[in-house]
N, CA, C and O atoms as a GROMACS GRO file, in nm:
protein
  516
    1UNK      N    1   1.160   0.992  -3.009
    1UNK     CA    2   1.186   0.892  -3.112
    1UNK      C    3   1.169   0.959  -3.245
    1UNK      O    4   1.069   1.031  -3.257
    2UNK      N    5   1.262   0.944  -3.361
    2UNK     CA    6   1.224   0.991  -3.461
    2UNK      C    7   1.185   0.862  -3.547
    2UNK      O    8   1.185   0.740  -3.536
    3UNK      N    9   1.142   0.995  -3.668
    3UNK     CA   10   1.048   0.928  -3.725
    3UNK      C   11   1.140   0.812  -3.865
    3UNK      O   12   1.083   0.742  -3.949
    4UNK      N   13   1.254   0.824  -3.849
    4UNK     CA   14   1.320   0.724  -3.970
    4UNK      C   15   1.366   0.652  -3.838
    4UNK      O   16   1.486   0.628  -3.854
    5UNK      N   17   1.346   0.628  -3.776
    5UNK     CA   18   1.348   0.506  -3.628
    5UNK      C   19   1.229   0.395  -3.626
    5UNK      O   20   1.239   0.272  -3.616
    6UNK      N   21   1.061   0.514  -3.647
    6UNK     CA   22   0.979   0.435  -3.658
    6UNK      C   23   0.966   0.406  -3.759
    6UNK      O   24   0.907   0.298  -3.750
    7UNK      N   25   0.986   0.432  -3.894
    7UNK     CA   26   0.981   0.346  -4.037
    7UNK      C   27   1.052   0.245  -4.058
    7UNK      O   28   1.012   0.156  -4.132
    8UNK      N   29   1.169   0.240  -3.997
    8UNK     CA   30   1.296   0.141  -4.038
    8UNK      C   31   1.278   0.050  -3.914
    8UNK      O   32   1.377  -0.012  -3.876
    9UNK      N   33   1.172   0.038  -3.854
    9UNK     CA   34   1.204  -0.087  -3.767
    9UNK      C   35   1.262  -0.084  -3.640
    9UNK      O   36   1.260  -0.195  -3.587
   10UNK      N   37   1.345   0.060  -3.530
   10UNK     CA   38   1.378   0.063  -3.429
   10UNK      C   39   1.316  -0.032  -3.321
   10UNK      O   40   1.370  -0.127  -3.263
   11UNK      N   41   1.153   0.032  -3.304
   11UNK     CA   42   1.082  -0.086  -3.226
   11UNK      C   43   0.992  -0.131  -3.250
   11UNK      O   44   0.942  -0.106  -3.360
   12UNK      N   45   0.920  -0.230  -3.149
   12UNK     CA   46   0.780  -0.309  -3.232
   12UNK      C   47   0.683  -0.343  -3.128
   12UNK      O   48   0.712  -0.370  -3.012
   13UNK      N   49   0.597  -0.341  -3.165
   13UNK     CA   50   0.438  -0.313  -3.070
   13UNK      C   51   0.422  -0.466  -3.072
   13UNK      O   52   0.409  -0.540  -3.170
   14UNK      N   53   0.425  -0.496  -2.943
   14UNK     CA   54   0.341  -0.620  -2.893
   14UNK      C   55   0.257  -0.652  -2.811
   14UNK      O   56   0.219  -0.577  -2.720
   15UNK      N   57   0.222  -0.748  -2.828
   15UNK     CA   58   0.059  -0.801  -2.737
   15UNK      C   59   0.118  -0.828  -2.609
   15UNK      O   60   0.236  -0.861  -2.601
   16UNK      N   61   0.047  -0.817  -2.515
   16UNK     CA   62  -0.140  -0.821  -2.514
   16UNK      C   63  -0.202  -0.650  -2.529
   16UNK      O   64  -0.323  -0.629  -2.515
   17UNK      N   65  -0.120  -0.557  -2.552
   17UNK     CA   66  -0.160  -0.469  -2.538
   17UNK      C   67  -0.111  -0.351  -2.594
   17UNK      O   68  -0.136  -0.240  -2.548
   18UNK      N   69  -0.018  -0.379  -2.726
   18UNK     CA   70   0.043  -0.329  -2.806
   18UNK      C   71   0.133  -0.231  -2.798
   18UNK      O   72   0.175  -0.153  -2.884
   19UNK      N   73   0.162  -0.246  -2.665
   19UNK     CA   74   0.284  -0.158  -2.613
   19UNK      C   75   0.406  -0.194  -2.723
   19UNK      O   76   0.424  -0.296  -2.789
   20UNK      N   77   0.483  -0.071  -2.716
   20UNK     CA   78   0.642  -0.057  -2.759
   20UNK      C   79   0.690  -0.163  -2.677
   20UNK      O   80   0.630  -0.186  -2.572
   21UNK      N   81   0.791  -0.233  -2.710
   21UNK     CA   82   0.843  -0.378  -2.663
   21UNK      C   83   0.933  -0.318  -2.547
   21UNK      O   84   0.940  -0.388  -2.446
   22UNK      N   85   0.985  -0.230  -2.547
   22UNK     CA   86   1.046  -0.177  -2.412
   22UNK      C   87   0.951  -0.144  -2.326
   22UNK      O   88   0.954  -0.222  -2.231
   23UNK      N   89   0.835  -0.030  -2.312
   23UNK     CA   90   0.740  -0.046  -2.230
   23UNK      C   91   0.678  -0.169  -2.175
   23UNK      O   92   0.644  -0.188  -2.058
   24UNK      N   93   0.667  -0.272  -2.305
   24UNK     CA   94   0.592  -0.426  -2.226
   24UNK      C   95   0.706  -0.479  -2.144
   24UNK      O   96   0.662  -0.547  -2.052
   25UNK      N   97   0.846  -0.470  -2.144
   25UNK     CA   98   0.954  -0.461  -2.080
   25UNK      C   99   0.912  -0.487  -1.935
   25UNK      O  100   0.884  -0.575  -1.854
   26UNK      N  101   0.931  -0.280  -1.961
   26UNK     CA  102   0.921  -0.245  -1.783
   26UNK      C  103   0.775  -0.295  -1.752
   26UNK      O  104   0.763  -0.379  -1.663
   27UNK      N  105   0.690  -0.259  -1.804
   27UNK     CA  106   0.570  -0.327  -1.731
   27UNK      C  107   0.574  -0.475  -1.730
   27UNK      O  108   0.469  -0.504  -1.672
   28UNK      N  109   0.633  -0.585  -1.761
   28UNK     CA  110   0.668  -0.689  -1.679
   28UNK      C  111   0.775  -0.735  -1.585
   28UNK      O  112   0.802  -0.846  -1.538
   29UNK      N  113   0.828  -0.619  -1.573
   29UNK     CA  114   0.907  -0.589  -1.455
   29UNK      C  115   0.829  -0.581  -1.317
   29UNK      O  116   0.833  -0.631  -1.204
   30UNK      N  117   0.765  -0.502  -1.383
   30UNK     CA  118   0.667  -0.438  -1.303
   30UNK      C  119   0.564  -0.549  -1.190
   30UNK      O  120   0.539  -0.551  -1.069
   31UNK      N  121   0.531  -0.621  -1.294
   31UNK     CA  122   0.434  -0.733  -1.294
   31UNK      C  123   0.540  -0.825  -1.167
   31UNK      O  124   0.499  -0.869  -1.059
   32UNK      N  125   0.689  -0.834  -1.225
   32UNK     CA  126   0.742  -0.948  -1.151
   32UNK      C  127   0.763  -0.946  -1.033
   32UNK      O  128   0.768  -1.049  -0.966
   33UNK      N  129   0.783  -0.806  -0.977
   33UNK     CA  130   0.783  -0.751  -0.837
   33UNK      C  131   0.659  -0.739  -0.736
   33UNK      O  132   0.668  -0.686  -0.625
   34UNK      N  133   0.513  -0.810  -0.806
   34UNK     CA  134   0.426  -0.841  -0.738
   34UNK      C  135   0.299  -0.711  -0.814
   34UNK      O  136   0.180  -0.724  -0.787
   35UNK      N  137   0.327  -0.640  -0.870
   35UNK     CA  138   0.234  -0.560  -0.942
   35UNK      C  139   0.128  -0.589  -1.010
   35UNK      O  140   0.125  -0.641  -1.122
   36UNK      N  141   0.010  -0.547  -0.924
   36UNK     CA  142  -0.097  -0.565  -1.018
   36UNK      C  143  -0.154  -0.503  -1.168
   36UNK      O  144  -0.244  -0.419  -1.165
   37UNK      N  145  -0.110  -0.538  -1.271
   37UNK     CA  146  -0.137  -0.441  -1.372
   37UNK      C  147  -0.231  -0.367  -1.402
   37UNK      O  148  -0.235  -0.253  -1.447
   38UNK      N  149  -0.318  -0.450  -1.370
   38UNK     CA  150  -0.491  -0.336  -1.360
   38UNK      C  151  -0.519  -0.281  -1.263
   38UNK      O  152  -0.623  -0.216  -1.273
   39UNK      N  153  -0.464  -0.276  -1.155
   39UNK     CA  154  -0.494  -0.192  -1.032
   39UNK      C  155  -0.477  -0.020  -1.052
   39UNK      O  156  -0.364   0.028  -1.066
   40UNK      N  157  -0.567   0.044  -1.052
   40UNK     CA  158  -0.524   0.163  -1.071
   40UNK      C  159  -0.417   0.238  -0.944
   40UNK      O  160  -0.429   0.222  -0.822
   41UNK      N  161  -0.307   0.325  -1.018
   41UNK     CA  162  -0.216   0.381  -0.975
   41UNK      C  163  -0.172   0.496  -1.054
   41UNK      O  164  -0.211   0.525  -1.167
   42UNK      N  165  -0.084   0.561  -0.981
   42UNK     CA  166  -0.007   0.733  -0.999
   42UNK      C  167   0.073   0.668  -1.091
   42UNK      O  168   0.077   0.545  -1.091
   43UNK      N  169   0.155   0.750  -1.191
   43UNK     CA  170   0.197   0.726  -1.294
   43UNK      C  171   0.215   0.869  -1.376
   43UNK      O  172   0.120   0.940  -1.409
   44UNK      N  173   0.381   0.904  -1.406
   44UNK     CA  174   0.394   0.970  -1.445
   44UNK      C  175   0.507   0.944  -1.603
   44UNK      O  176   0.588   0.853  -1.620
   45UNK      N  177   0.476   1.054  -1.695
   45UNK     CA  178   0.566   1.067  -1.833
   45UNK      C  179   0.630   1.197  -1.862
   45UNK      O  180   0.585   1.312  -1.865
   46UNK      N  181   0.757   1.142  -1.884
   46UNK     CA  182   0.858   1.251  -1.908
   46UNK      C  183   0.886   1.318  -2.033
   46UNK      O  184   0.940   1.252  -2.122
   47UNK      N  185   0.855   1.443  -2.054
   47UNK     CA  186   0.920   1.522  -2.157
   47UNK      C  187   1.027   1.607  -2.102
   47UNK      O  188   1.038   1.656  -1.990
   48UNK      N  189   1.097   1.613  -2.196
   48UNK     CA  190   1.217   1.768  -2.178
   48UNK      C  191   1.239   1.834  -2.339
   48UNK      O  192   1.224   1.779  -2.448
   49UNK      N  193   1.279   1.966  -2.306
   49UNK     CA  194   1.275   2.050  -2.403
   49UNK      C  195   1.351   2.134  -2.364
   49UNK      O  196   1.344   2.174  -2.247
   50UNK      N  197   1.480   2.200  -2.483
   50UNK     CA  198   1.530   2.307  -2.465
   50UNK      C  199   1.503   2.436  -2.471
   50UNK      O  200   1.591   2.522  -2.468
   51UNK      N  201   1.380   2.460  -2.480
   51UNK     CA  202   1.353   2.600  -2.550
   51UNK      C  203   1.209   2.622  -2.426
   51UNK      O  204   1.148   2.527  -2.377
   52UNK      N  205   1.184   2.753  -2.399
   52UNK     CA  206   1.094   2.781  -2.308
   52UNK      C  207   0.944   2.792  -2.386
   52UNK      O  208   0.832   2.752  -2.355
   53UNK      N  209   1.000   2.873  -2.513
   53UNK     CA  210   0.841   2.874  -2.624
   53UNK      C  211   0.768   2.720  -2.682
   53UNK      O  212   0.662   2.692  -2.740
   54UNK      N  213   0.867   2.654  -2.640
   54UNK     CA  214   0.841   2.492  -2.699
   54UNK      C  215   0.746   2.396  -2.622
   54UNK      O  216   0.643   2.338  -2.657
   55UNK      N  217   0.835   2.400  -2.475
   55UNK     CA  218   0.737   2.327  -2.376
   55UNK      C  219   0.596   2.414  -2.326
   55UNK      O  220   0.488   2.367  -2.289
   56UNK      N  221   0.627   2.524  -2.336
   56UNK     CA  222   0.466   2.649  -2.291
   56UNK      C  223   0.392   2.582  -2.444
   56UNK      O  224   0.282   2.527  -2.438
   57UNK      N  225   0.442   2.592  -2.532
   57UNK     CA  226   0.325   2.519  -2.686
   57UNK      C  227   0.287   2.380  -2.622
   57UNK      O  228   0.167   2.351  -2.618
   58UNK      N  229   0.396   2.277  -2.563
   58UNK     CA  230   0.341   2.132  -2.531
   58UNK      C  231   0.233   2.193  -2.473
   58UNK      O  232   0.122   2.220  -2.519
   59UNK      N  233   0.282   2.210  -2.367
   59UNK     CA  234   0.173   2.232  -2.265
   59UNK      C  235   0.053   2.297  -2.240
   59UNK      O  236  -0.025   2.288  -2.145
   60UNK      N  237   0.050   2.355  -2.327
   60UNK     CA  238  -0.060   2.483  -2.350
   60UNK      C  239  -0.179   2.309  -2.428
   60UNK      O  240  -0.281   2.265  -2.377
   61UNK      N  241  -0.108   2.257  -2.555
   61UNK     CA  242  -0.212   2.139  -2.583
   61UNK      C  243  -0.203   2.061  -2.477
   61UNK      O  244  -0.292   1.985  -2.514
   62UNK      N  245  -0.167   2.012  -2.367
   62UNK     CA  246  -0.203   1.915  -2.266
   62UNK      C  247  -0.343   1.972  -2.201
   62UNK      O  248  -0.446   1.913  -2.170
   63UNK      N  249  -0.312   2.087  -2.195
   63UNK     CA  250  -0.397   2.182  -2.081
   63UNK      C  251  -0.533   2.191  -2.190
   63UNK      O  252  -0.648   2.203  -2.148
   64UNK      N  253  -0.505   2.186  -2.304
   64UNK     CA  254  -0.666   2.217  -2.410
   64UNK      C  255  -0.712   2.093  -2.388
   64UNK      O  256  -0.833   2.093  -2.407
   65UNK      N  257  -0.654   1.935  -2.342
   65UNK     CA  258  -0.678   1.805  -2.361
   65UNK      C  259  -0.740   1.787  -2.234
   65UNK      O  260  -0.805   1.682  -2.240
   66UNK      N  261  -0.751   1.842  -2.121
   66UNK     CA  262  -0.776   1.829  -1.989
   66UNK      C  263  -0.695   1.761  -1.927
   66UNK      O  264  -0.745   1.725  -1.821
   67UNK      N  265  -0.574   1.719  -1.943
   67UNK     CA  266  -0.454   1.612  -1.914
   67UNK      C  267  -0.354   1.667  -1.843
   67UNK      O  268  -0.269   1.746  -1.886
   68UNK      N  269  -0.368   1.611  -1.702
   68UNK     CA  270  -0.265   1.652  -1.575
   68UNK      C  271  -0.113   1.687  -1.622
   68UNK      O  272  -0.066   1.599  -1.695
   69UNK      N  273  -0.057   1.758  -1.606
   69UNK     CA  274   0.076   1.779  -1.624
   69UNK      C  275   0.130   1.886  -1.553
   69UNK      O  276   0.068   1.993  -1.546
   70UNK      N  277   0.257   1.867  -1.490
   70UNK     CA  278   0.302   1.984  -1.458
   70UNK      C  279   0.438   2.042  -1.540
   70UNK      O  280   0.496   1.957  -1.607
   71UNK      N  281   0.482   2.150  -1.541
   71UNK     CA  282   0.607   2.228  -1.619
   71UNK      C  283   0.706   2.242  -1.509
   71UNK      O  284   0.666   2.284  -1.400
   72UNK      N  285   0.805   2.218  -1.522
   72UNK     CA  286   0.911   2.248  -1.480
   72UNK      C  287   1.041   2.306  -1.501
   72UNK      O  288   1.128   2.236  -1.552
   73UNK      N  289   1.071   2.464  -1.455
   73UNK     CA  290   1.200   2.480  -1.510
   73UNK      C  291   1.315   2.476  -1.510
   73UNK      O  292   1.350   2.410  -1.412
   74UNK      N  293   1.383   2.503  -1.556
   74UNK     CA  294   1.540   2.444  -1.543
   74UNK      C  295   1.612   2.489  -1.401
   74UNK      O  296   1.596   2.580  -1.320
   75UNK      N  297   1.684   2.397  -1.413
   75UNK     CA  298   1.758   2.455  -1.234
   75UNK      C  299   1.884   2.428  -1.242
   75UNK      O  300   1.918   2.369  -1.344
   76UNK      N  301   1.961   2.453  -1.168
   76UNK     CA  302   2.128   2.434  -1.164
   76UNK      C  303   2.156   2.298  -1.281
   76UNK      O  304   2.195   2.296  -1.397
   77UNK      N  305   2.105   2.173  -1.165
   77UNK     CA  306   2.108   2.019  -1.216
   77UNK      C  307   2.060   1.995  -1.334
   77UNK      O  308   2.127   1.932  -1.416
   78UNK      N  309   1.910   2.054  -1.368
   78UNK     CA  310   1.896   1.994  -1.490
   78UNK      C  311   1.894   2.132  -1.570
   78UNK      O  312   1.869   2.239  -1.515
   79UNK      N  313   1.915   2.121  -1.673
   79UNK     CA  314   1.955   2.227  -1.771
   79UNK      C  315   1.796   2.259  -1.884
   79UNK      O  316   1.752   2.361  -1.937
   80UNK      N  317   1.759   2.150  -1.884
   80UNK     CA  318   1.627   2.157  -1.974
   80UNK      C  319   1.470   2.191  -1.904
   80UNK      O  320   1.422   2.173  -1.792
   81UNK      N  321   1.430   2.236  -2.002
   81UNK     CA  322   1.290   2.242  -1.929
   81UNK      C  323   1.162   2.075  -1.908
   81UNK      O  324   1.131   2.007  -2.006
   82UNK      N  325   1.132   2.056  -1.821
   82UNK     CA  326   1.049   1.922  -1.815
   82UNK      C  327   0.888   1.959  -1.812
   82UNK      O  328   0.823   2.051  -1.763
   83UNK      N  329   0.862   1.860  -1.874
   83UNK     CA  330   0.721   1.866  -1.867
   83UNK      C  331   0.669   1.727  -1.788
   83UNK      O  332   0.697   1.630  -1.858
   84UNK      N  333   0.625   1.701  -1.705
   84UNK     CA  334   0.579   1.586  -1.606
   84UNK      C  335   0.403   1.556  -1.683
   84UNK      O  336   0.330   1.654  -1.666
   85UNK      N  337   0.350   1.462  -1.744
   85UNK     CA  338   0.236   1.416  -1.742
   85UNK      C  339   0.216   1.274  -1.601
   85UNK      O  340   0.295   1.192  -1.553
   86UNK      N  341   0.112   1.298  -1.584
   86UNK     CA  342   0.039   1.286  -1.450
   86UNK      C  343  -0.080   1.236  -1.484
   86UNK      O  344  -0.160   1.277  -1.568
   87UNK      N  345  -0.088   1.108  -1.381
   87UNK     CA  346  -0.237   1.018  -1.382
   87UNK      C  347  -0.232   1.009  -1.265
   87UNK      O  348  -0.126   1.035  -1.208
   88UNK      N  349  -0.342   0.970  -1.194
   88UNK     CA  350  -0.393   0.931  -1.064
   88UNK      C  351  -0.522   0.801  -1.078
   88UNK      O  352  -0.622   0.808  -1.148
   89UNK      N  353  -0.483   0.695  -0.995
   89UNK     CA  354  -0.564   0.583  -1.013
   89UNK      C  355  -0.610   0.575  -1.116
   89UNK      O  356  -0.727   0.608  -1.135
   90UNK      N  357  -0.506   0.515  -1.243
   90UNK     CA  358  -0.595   0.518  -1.341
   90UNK      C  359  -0.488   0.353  -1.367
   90UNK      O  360  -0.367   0.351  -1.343
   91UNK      N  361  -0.548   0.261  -1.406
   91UNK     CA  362  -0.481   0.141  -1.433
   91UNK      C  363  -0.385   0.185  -1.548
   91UNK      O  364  -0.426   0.272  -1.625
   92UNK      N  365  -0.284   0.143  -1.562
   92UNK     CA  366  -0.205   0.154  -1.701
   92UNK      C  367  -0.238   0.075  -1.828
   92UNK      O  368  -0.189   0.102  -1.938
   93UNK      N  369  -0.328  -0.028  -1.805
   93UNK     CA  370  -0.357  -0.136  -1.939
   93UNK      C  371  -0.485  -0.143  -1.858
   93UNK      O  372  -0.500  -0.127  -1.737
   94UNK      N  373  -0.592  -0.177  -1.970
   94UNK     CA  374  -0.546  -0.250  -2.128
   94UNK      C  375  -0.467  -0.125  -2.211
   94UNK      O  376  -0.352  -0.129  -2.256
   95UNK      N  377  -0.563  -0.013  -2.218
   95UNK     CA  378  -0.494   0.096  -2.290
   95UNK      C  379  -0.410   0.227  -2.286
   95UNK      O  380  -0.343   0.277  -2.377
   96UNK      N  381  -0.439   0.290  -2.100
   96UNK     CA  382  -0.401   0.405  -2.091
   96UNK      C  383  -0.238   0.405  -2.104
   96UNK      O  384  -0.208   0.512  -2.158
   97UNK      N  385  -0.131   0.336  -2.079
   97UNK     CA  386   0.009   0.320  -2.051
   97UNK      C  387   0.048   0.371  -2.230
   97UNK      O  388   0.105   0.478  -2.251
   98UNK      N  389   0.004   0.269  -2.354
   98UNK     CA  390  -0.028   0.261  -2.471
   98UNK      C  391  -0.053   0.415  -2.558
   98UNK      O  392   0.017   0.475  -2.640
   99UNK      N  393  -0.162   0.439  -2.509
   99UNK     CA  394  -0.192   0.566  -2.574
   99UNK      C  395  -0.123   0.739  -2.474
   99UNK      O  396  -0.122   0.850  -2.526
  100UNK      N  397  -0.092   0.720  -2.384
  100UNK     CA  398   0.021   0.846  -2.284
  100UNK      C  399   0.124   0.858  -2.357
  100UNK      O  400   0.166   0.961  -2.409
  101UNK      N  401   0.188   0.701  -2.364
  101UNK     CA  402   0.336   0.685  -2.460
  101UNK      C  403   0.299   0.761  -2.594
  101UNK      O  404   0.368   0.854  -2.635
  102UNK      N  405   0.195   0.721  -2.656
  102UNK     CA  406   0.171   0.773  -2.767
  102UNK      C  407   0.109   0.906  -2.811
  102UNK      O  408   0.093   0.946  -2.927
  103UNK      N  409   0.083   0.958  -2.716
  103UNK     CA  410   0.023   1.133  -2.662
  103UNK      C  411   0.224   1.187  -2.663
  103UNK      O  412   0.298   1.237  -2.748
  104UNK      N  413   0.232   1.165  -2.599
  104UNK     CA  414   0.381   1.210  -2.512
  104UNK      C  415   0.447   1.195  -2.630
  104UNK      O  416   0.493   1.307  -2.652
  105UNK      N  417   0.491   1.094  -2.756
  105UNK     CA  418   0.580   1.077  -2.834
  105UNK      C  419   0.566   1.229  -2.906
  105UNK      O  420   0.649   1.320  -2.906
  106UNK      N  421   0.390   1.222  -2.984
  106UNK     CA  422   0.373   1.310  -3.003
  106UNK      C  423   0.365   1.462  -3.021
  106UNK      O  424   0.377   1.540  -3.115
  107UNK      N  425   0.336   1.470  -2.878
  107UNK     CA  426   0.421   1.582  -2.835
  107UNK      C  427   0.534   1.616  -2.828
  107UNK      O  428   0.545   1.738  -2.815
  108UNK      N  429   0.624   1.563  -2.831
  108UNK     CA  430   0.748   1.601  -2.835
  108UNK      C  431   0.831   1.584  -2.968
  108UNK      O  432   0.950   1.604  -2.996
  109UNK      N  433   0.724   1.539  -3.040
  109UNK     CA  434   0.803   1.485  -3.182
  109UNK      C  435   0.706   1.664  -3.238
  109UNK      O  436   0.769   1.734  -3.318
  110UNK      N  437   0.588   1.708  -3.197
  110UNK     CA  438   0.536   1.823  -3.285
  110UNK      C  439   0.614   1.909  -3.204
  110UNK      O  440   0.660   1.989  -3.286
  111UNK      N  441   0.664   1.946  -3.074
  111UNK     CA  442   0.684   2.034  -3.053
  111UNK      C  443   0.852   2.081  -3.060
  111UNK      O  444   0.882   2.201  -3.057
  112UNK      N  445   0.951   1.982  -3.070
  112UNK     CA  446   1.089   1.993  -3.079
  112UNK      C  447   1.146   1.960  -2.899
  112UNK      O  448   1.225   2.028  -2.832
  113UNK      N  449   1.069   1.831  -2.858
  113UNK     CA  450   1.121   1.779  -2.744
  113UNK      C  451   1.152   1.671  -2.731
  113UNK      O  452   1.099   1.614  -2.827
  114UNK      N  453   1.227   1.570  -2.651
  114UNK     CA  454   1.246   1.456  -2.600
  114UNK      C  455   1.129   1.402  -2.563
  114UNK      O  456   1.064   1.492  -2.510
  115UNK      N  457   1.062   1.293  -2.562
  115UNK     CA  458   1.033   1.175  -2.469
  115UNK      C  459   1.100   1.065  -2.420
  115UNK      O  460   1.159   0.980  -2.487
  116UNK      N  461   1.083   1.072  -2.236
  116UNK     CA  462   1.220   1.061  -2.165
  116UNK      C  463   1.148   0.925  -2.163
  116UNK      O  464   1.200   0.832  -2.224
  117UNK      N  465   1.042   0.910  -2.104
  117UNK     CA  466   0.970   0.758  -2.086
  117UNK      C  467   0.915   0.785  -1.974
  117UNK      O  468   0.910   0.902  -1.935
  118UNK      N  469   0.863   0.684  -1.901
  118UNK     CA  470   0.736   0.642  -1.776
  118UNK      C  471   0.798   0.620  -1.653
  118UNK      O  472   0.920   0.603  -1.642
  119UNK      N  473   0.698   0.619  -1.532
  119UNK     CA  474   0.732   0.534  -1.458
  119UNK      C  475   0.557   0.507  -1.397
  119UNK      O  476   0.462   0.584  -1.412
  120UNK      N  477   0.558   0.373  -1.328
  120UNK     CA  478   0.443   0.392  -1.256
  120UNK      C  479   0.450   0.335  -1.143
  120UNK      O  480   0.472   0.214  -1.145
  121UNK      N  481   0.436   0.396  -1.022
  121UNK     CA  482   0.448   0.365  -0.888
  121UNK      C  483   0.352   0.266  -0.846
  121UNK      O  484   0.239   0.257  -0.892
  122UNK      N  485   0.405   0.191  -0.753
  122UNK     CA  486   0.308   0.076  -0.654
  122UNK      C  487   0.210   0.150  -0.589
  122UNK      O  488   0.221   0.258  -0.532
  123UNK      N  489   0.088   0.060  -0.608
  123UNK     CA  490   0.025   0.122  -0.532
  123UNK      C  491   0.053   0.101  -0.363
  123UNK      O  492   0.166   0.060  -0.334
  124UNK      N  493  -0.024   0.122  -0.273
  124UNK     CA  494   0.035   0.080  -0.086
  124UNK      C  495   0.006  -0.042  -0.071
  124UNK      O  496   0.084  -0.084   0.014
  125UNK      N  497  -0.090  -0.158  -0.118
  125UNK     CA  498  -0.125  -0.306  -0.101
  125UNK      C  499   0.025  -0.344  -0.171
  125UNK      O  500   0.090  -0.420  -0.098
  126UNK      N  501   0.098  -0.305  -0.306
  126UNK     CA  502   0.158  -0.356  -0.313
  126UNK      C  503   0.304  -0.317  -0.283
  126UNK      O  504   0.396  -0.385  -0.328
  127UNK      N  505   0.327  -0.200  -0.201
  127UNK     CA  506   0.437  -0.186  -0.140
  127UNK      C  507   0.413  -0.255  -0.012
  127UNK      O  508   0.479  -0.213   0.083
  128UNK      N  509   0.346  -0.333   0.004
  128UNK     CA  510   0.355  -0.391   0.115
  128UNK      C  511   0.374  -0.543   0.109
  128UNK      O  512   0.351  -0.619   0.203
  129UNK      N  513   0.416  -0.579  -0.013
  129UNK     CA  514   0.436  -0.759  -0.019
  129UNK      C  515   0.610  -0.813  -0.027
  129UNK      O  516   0.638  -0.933  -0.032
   0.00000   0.00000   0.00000
């Protein structure tokens, strides 16, 4: 996201938990398919980057932050380099979903990358309803 996107109004943080209005989106998507929002679950965020010195800089600060991520490099299909951030049982709200998005924007806004967006998987109680 750039930054004359976030001055001029592109998107807008709403309650209950001040997510970007597309994130409160999917996470009541989320919700409608039987998802418990506080249940902790796996959950991953997407960066990509064209440049190899760019995502090794992301990542090099993920890795000073203690913050799961893996690197990935380009392959036939995808042409860019990815950076995968990674949680394990960690609920997404009240705050962690909130502040990842906002780690991740970050990063990719200091380092000259994309932020692709989220996903967060069911946990097994609720792949089972």
């Amino acid at each position: 996201m750039g930054f004359l996107t976030k001055v001029f109004g592109g998107r807008k943080r709403v309650g209950p938990y001040e997510l970007w209005s597309d994130d409160a989106e999917q996470l009541e998507a989320m919700a409608a398919r039987g998802a418990d929002l506080a249940a902790p679950r796996e959950s991953e965020f997407f960066l990509s980057f064209t440049s190899e010195p760019r995502v090794r800089e992301a990542a090099d600060e993920l890795r000073a932050m203690r913050v799961s991520h893996e690197l990935v490099e380009p392959s036939h299909d995808i042409p860019e380099w990815m950076l995968f951030v990674r949680a394990y049982r960690t609920p997404l709200v009240p705050d962690f979903l909130r502040e990842t998005v906002d780690l991740c924007e970050r990063l990719a806004e200091k380092h000259g990358g994309d932020y692709e967006g989220w996903a967060g998987l069911l946990t097994d109680e609720e792949k089972g309803l």
